[in-house]
Short mmCIF file of C-alpha atoms in Angstrom, two decimals:
data_model
loop_
_atom_site.label_atom_id
_atom_site.label_comp_id
_atom_site.label_asym_id
_atom_site.label_seq_id
_atom_site.Cartn_x
_atom_site.Cartn_y
_atom_site.Cartn_z
CA SER A 1 37.52 -7.77 34.00
CA SER A 2 33.35 -7.15 33.01
CA SER A 3 31.35 -4.93 34.46
CA SER A 4 28.44 -6.95 34.13
CA SER A 5 26.30 -8.31 36.90
CA PHE A 6 26.90 -11.82 35.46
CA THR A 7 30.10 -13.78 36.85
CA SER A 8 31.23 -16.31 35.22
CA SER A 9 33.39 -19.25 36.77
CA SER A 10 37.24 -19.81 35.94
CA SER A 11 38.33 -20.65 32.40
CA SER A 12 40.32 -22.90 33.59
CA ALA A 13 37.76 -25.17 34.74
CA PRO A 14 36.92 -28.40 32.41
CA PRO A 15 33.86 -27.88 30.08
CA PRO A 16 30.67 -28.91 32.00
CA PRO A 17 28.81 -32.03 30.89
CA PRO A 18 26.84 -31.25 28.00
CA ALA A 19 23.57 -33.08 29.74
CA GLU A 20 23.81 -31.37 32.72
CA ARG A 21 24.26 -27.83 31.00
CA ARG A 22 21.13 -29.18 28.85
CA VAL A 23 19.29 -29.55 32.09
CA TRP A 24 19.86 -26.29 33.57
CA LEU A 25 18.85 -24.07 30.48
CA ARG A 26 15.75 -26.55 30.23
CA SER A 27 15.28 -25.48 33.50
CA VAL A 28 15.61 -21.68 33.06
CA ALA A 29 13.33 -22.16 29.71
CA ALA A 30 10.54 -23.97 32.15
CA PHE A 31 10.29 -21.17 34.42
CA GLY A 32 10.13 -18.66 31.78
CA ALA A 33 7.11 -20.56 30.38
CA ILE A 34 5.61 -20.87 33.17
CA GLY A 35 5.67 -17.00 33.84
CA ARG A 36 8.07 -16.96 36.71
CA PRO A 37 10.94 -14.95 35.09
CA ALA A 38 12.82 -14.28 38.39
CA THR A 39 13.35 -17.48 39.12
CA ALA A 40 14.82 -18.39 35.65
CA ARG A 41 17.09 -15.26 35.95
CA ARG A 42 18.44 -16.91 39.42
CA VAL A 43 18.45 -20.23 37.55
CA TRP A 44 20.81 -18.70 34.87
CA ARG A 45 22.93 -17.10 37.20
CA ALA A 46 23.37 -20.19 39.15
CA GLY A 47 24.40 -22.17 36.26
CA LEU A 48 26.74 -19.35 35.25
CA ALA A 49 28.42 -19.81 38.52
CA LYS A 50 28.86 -23.66 38.12
CA GLY A 51 30.80 -22.68 34.91
CA LEU A 52 27.73 -24.22 32.57
CA TRP A 53 28.45 -21.23 30.34
CA GLU A 54 29.87 -17.84 29.81
CA ALA A 55 28.10 -14.52 30.68
CA GLY A 56 28.40 -13.89 26.96
CA GLU A 57 27.61 -16.83 25.13
CA THR A 58 25.05 -16.68 22.36
CA MET A 59 22.65 -19.52 23.31
CA PRO A 60 22.69 -19.46 27.01
CA VAL A 61 21.95 -15.66 26.79
CA ASN A 62 18.89 -16.08 24.24
CA THR A 63 17.39 -18.71 26.48
CA LEU A 64 17.62 -16.61 29.39
CA LEU A 65 16.15 -13.39 27.10
CA ASN A 66 13.42 -15.98 25.89
CA ALA A 67 12.44 -16.37 29.86
CA LEU A 68 12.20 -12.95 29.97
CA SER A 69 10.41 -11.72 27.12
CA GLY A 70 7.34 -11.02 29.14
CA SER A 71 8.77 -7.74 30.30
CA PRO A 72 11.06 -5.92 27.37
CA GLY A 73 12.60 -3.84 30.31
CA LYS A 74 14.27 -6.72 31.80
CA THR A 75 15.01 -8.26 28.82
CA GLU A 76 16.93 -5.19 27.41
CA ALA A 77 18.24 -5.25 30.61
CA ALA A 78 19.93 -8.73 30.20
CA TYR A 79 20.91 -7.73 26.81
CA ALA A 80 22.84 -4.82 27.90
CA ALA A 81 24.63 -6.58 30.49
CA ALA A 82 25.57 -9.60 27.89
CA LEU A 83 26.61 -6.97 25.33
CA GLY A 84 29.37 -5.87 27.71
CA ASP A 85 29.89 -9.42 28.62
CA GLY A 86 30.87 -10.07 25.04
CA LEU A 87 27.02 -11.36 23.46
CA VAL A 88 27.70 -11.82 20.05
CA PRO A 89 23.88 -11.61 19.07
CA ASP A 90 22.44 -14.04 16.40
CA LEU A 91 19.21 -13.52 15.03
CA VAL A 92 17.36 -15.98 17.37
CA THR A 93 18.57 -12.76 19.77
CA HIS A 94 16.61 -9.92 17.88
CA ASN A 95 13.72 -12.14 17.75
CA THR A 96 13.67 -12.47 20.86
CA ARG A 97 13.70 -8.97 21.86
CA LEU A 98 10.92 -8.31 18.87
CA LYS A 99 9.16 -10.86 20.99
CA ALA A 100 9.46 -9.06 24.56
CA ALA A 101 8.35 -5.65 22.30
CA MET A 102 5.38 -7.32 20.57
CA ARG A 103 4.23 -9.03 24.24
CA ALA A 104 4.14 -5.52 25.99
CA ALA A 105 2.96 -3.85 23.10
CA ASP A 106 6.04 -1.70 22.84
CA ALA A 107 6.99 0.12 19.67
CA ARG A 108 9.99 2.25 20.91
CA ALA A 109 11.96 -1.16 22.43
CA ALA A 110 10.79 -2.85 18.40
CA GLU A 111 11.66 0.44 16.82
CA ALA A 112 15.64 -0.30 18.11
CA VAL A 113 15.74 -3.97 17.51
CA LEU A 114 14.79 -3.32 13.80
CA ALA A 115 17.40 -0.58 13.95
CA ASP A 116 20.22 -3.04 15.79
CA LEU A 117 19.03 -5.61 12.72
CA ARG A 118 19.71 -3.31 9.93
CA ALA A 119 23.13 -1.62 12.00
CA ALA A 120 24.53 -5.63 11.89
CA GLY A 121 23.21 -6.37 7.98
CA MET A 122 21.09 -8.95 9.07
CA VAL A 123 18.06 -9.72 6.55
CA GLY A 124 15.71 -11.02 9.11
CA ASP A 125 13.33 -14.41 8.89
CA GLU A 126 9.59 -15.06 8.94
CA TYR A 127 9.38 -14.61 12.42
CA THR A 128 10.84 -11.62 12.82
CA TRP A 129 8.95 -9.74 10.05
CA ASN A 130 5.35 -11.20 11.51
CA THR A 131 6.74 -10.23 15.28
CA ALA A 132 7.42 -6.48 13.94
CA VAL A 133 3.90 -6.07 12.49
CA LYS A 134 2.42 -7.67 15.19
CA ALA A 135 4.35 -5.54 18.13
CA PHE A 136 3.81 -2.08 15.91
CA SER A 137 0.13 -3.22 15.23
CA TYR A 138 -0.67 -4.26 19.14
CA ALA A 139 1.14 -0.88 19.80
CA GLY A 140 -1.83 1.11 17.97
CA GLU A 141 0.57 1.98 15.28
CA PRO A 142 -1.22 0.43 12.22
CA GLY A 143 0.57 2.69 9.63
CA ARG A 144 3.81 1.87 11.53
CA ALA A 145 2.77 -2.17 11.25
CA LEU A 146 2.02 -1.57 7.26
CA ALA A 147 5.45 -0.07 6.58
CA VAL A 148 7.24 -2.73 8.11
CA ARG A 149 6.66 -4.02 4.77
CA GLU A 150 6.98 -0.99 2.57
CA VAL A 151 10.18 0.47 4.25
CA ASP A 152 11.64 -2.26 6.58
CA MET A 153 11.36 -5.74 4.51
CA ALA A 154 11.67 -3.71 1.36
CA ALA A 155 14.94 -2.30 2.71
CA ALA A 156 16.22 -5.64 3.98
CA GLY A 157 15.44 -7.68 0.72
CA PHE A 158 12.71 -9.92 2.14
CA GLU A 159 9.59 -10.75 0.26
CA PRO A 160 6.30 -11.38 2.60
CA THR A 161 5.40 -14.70 3.00
CA PRO A 162 1.85 -16.29 3.41
CA SER A 163 1.98 -16.14 6.75
CA VAL A 164 3.81 -12.18 6.97
CA TRP A 165 0.71 -11.17 4.45
CA GLY A 166 -1.52 -12.31 6.70
CA SER A 167 -0.01 -10.53 9.51
CA LEU A 168 -0.27 -7.18 7.85
CA LEU A 169 -3.75 -7.76 6.84
CA VAL A 170 -4.34 -8.28 10.46
CA ALA A 171 -2.91 -4.88 11.24
CA ALA A 172 -4.73 -3.36 8.73
CA GLY A 173 -8.01 -4.34 9.82
CA ARG A 174 -6.86 -3.67 13.40
CA GLY A 175 -6.28 -0.37 12.77
CA GLY A 176 -9.73 0.12 11.04
CA ALA A 177 -8.12 0.32 7.73
CA PRO A 178 -10.34 -2.05 5.31
CA GLU A 179 -8.86 -0.51 2.37
CA ALA A 180 -5.36 -0.73 3.04
CA ALA A 181 -6.19 -4.79 3.66
CA THR A 182 -7.64 -4.33 0.25
CA GLN A 183 -4.71 -3.37 -1.53
CA LEU A 184 -2.54 -5.76 0.47
CA TRP A 185 -4.59 -8.47 -0.87
CA ALA A 186 -4.68 -7.09 -4.39
CA ALA A 187 -0.21 -6.60 -4.03
CA MET A 188 -0.65 -10.54 -2.81
CA GLY A 189 -2.80 -11.47 -6.32
CA ALA A 190 -0.09 -9.33 -8.16
CA ALA A 191 2.52 -11.09 -6.93
CA GLY A 192 1.72 -14.55 -7.79
CA VAL A 193 1.33 -15.12 -3.82
CA ASP A 194 -1.43 -18.12 -2.79
CA PRO A 195 -3.04 -16.53 0.28
CA GLY A 196 -3.60 -20.24 1.95
CA LEU A 197 -5.74 -21.06 5.03
CA ASP A 198 -3.53 -18.01 7.01
CA GLY A 199 -4.38 -15.31 4.17
CA ARG A 200 -7.97 -16.22 3.49
CA HIS A 201 -8.59 -16.17 7.49
CA ALA A 202 -6.36 -12.73 7.89
CA LEU A 203 -8.73 -11.25 5.32
CA LEU A 204 -11.97 -12.62 6.64
CA GLN A 205 -11.08 -10.84 10.28
CA VAL A 206 -10.59 -7.67 8.56
CA CYS A 207 -14.29 -7.78 7.01
CA ALA A 208 -15.62 -8.72 10.22
CA TYR A 209 -13.50 -5.60 12.04
CA GLY A 210 -14.67 -3.57 9.17
CA LEU A 211 -18.71 -5.26 9.22
CA ARG A 212 -17.74 -5.82 5.32
CA PHE A 213 -19.83 -8.67 4.76
CA GLU A 214 -20.56 -8.88 1.31
CA GLU A 215 -16.36 -8.80 1.28
CA ALA A 216 -16.64 -11.67 3.32
CA LEU A 217 -19.09 -13.83 1.15
CA ALA A 218 -16.55 -12.93 -1.74
CA VAL A 219 -13.52 -14.32 0.52
CA LEU A 220 -15.30 -17.24 1.29
CA GLU A 221 -16.32 -18.09 -2.17
CA ASP A 222 -12.64 -17.57 -3.19
CA ALA A 223 -11.61 -20.08 -0.09
CA LYS A 224 -14.01 -22.60 -1.72
CA ARG A 225 -12.95 -22.20 -5.12
CA ALA A 226 -9.12 -22.57 -4.08
CA ALA A 227 -10.04 -25.89 -2.09
CA ALA A 228 -11.78 -27.15 -5.51
CA ARG A 229 -8.80 -26.77 -7.37
#
């Protein structure tokens, strides 16, 4: 038997009606969205007791983790309990853990998630890498934020999307590294990536952080030329 505090109902019970299950999971999500994680957890446990899902079932666990994502400690505790109950994490699971780390500006928690992704052989997606960059940036570690592209994404074989490039640019700006942002901009051009509106907006933010007004004007002119094409 599992040592987790989550205890599922008998496996011999008939499966719950899909509509009832959806309503309960939406309630968990809703309480998380309005900042009531304790209530979300109580509703989740009540649904578990009713046999609406299993303690280690991936999608319901992901719903709970997202509801708790305002606190990486609570998220990680629920994740560990679910692992004990047989959870098979998917990318959504780890992305949700990264979200919790980002919201708390917790670089250590973000590192733990990236290590788990590597161990599982998961490449990650745009959300993964955007969130990882932001987690380190918010934690005041711009160098580590930029290393997400140079180290983690490179090892995973994931090429930055325009949105990820934008997050990297903002991380450089927030960290007081406008030269790094300029190098990123040049790397985007060398890779043939159109920065799009998001990327140009990100570079404008970098210019604003560094009071680099002439460069900001150049970005605006570039945006005008791009709009005319």
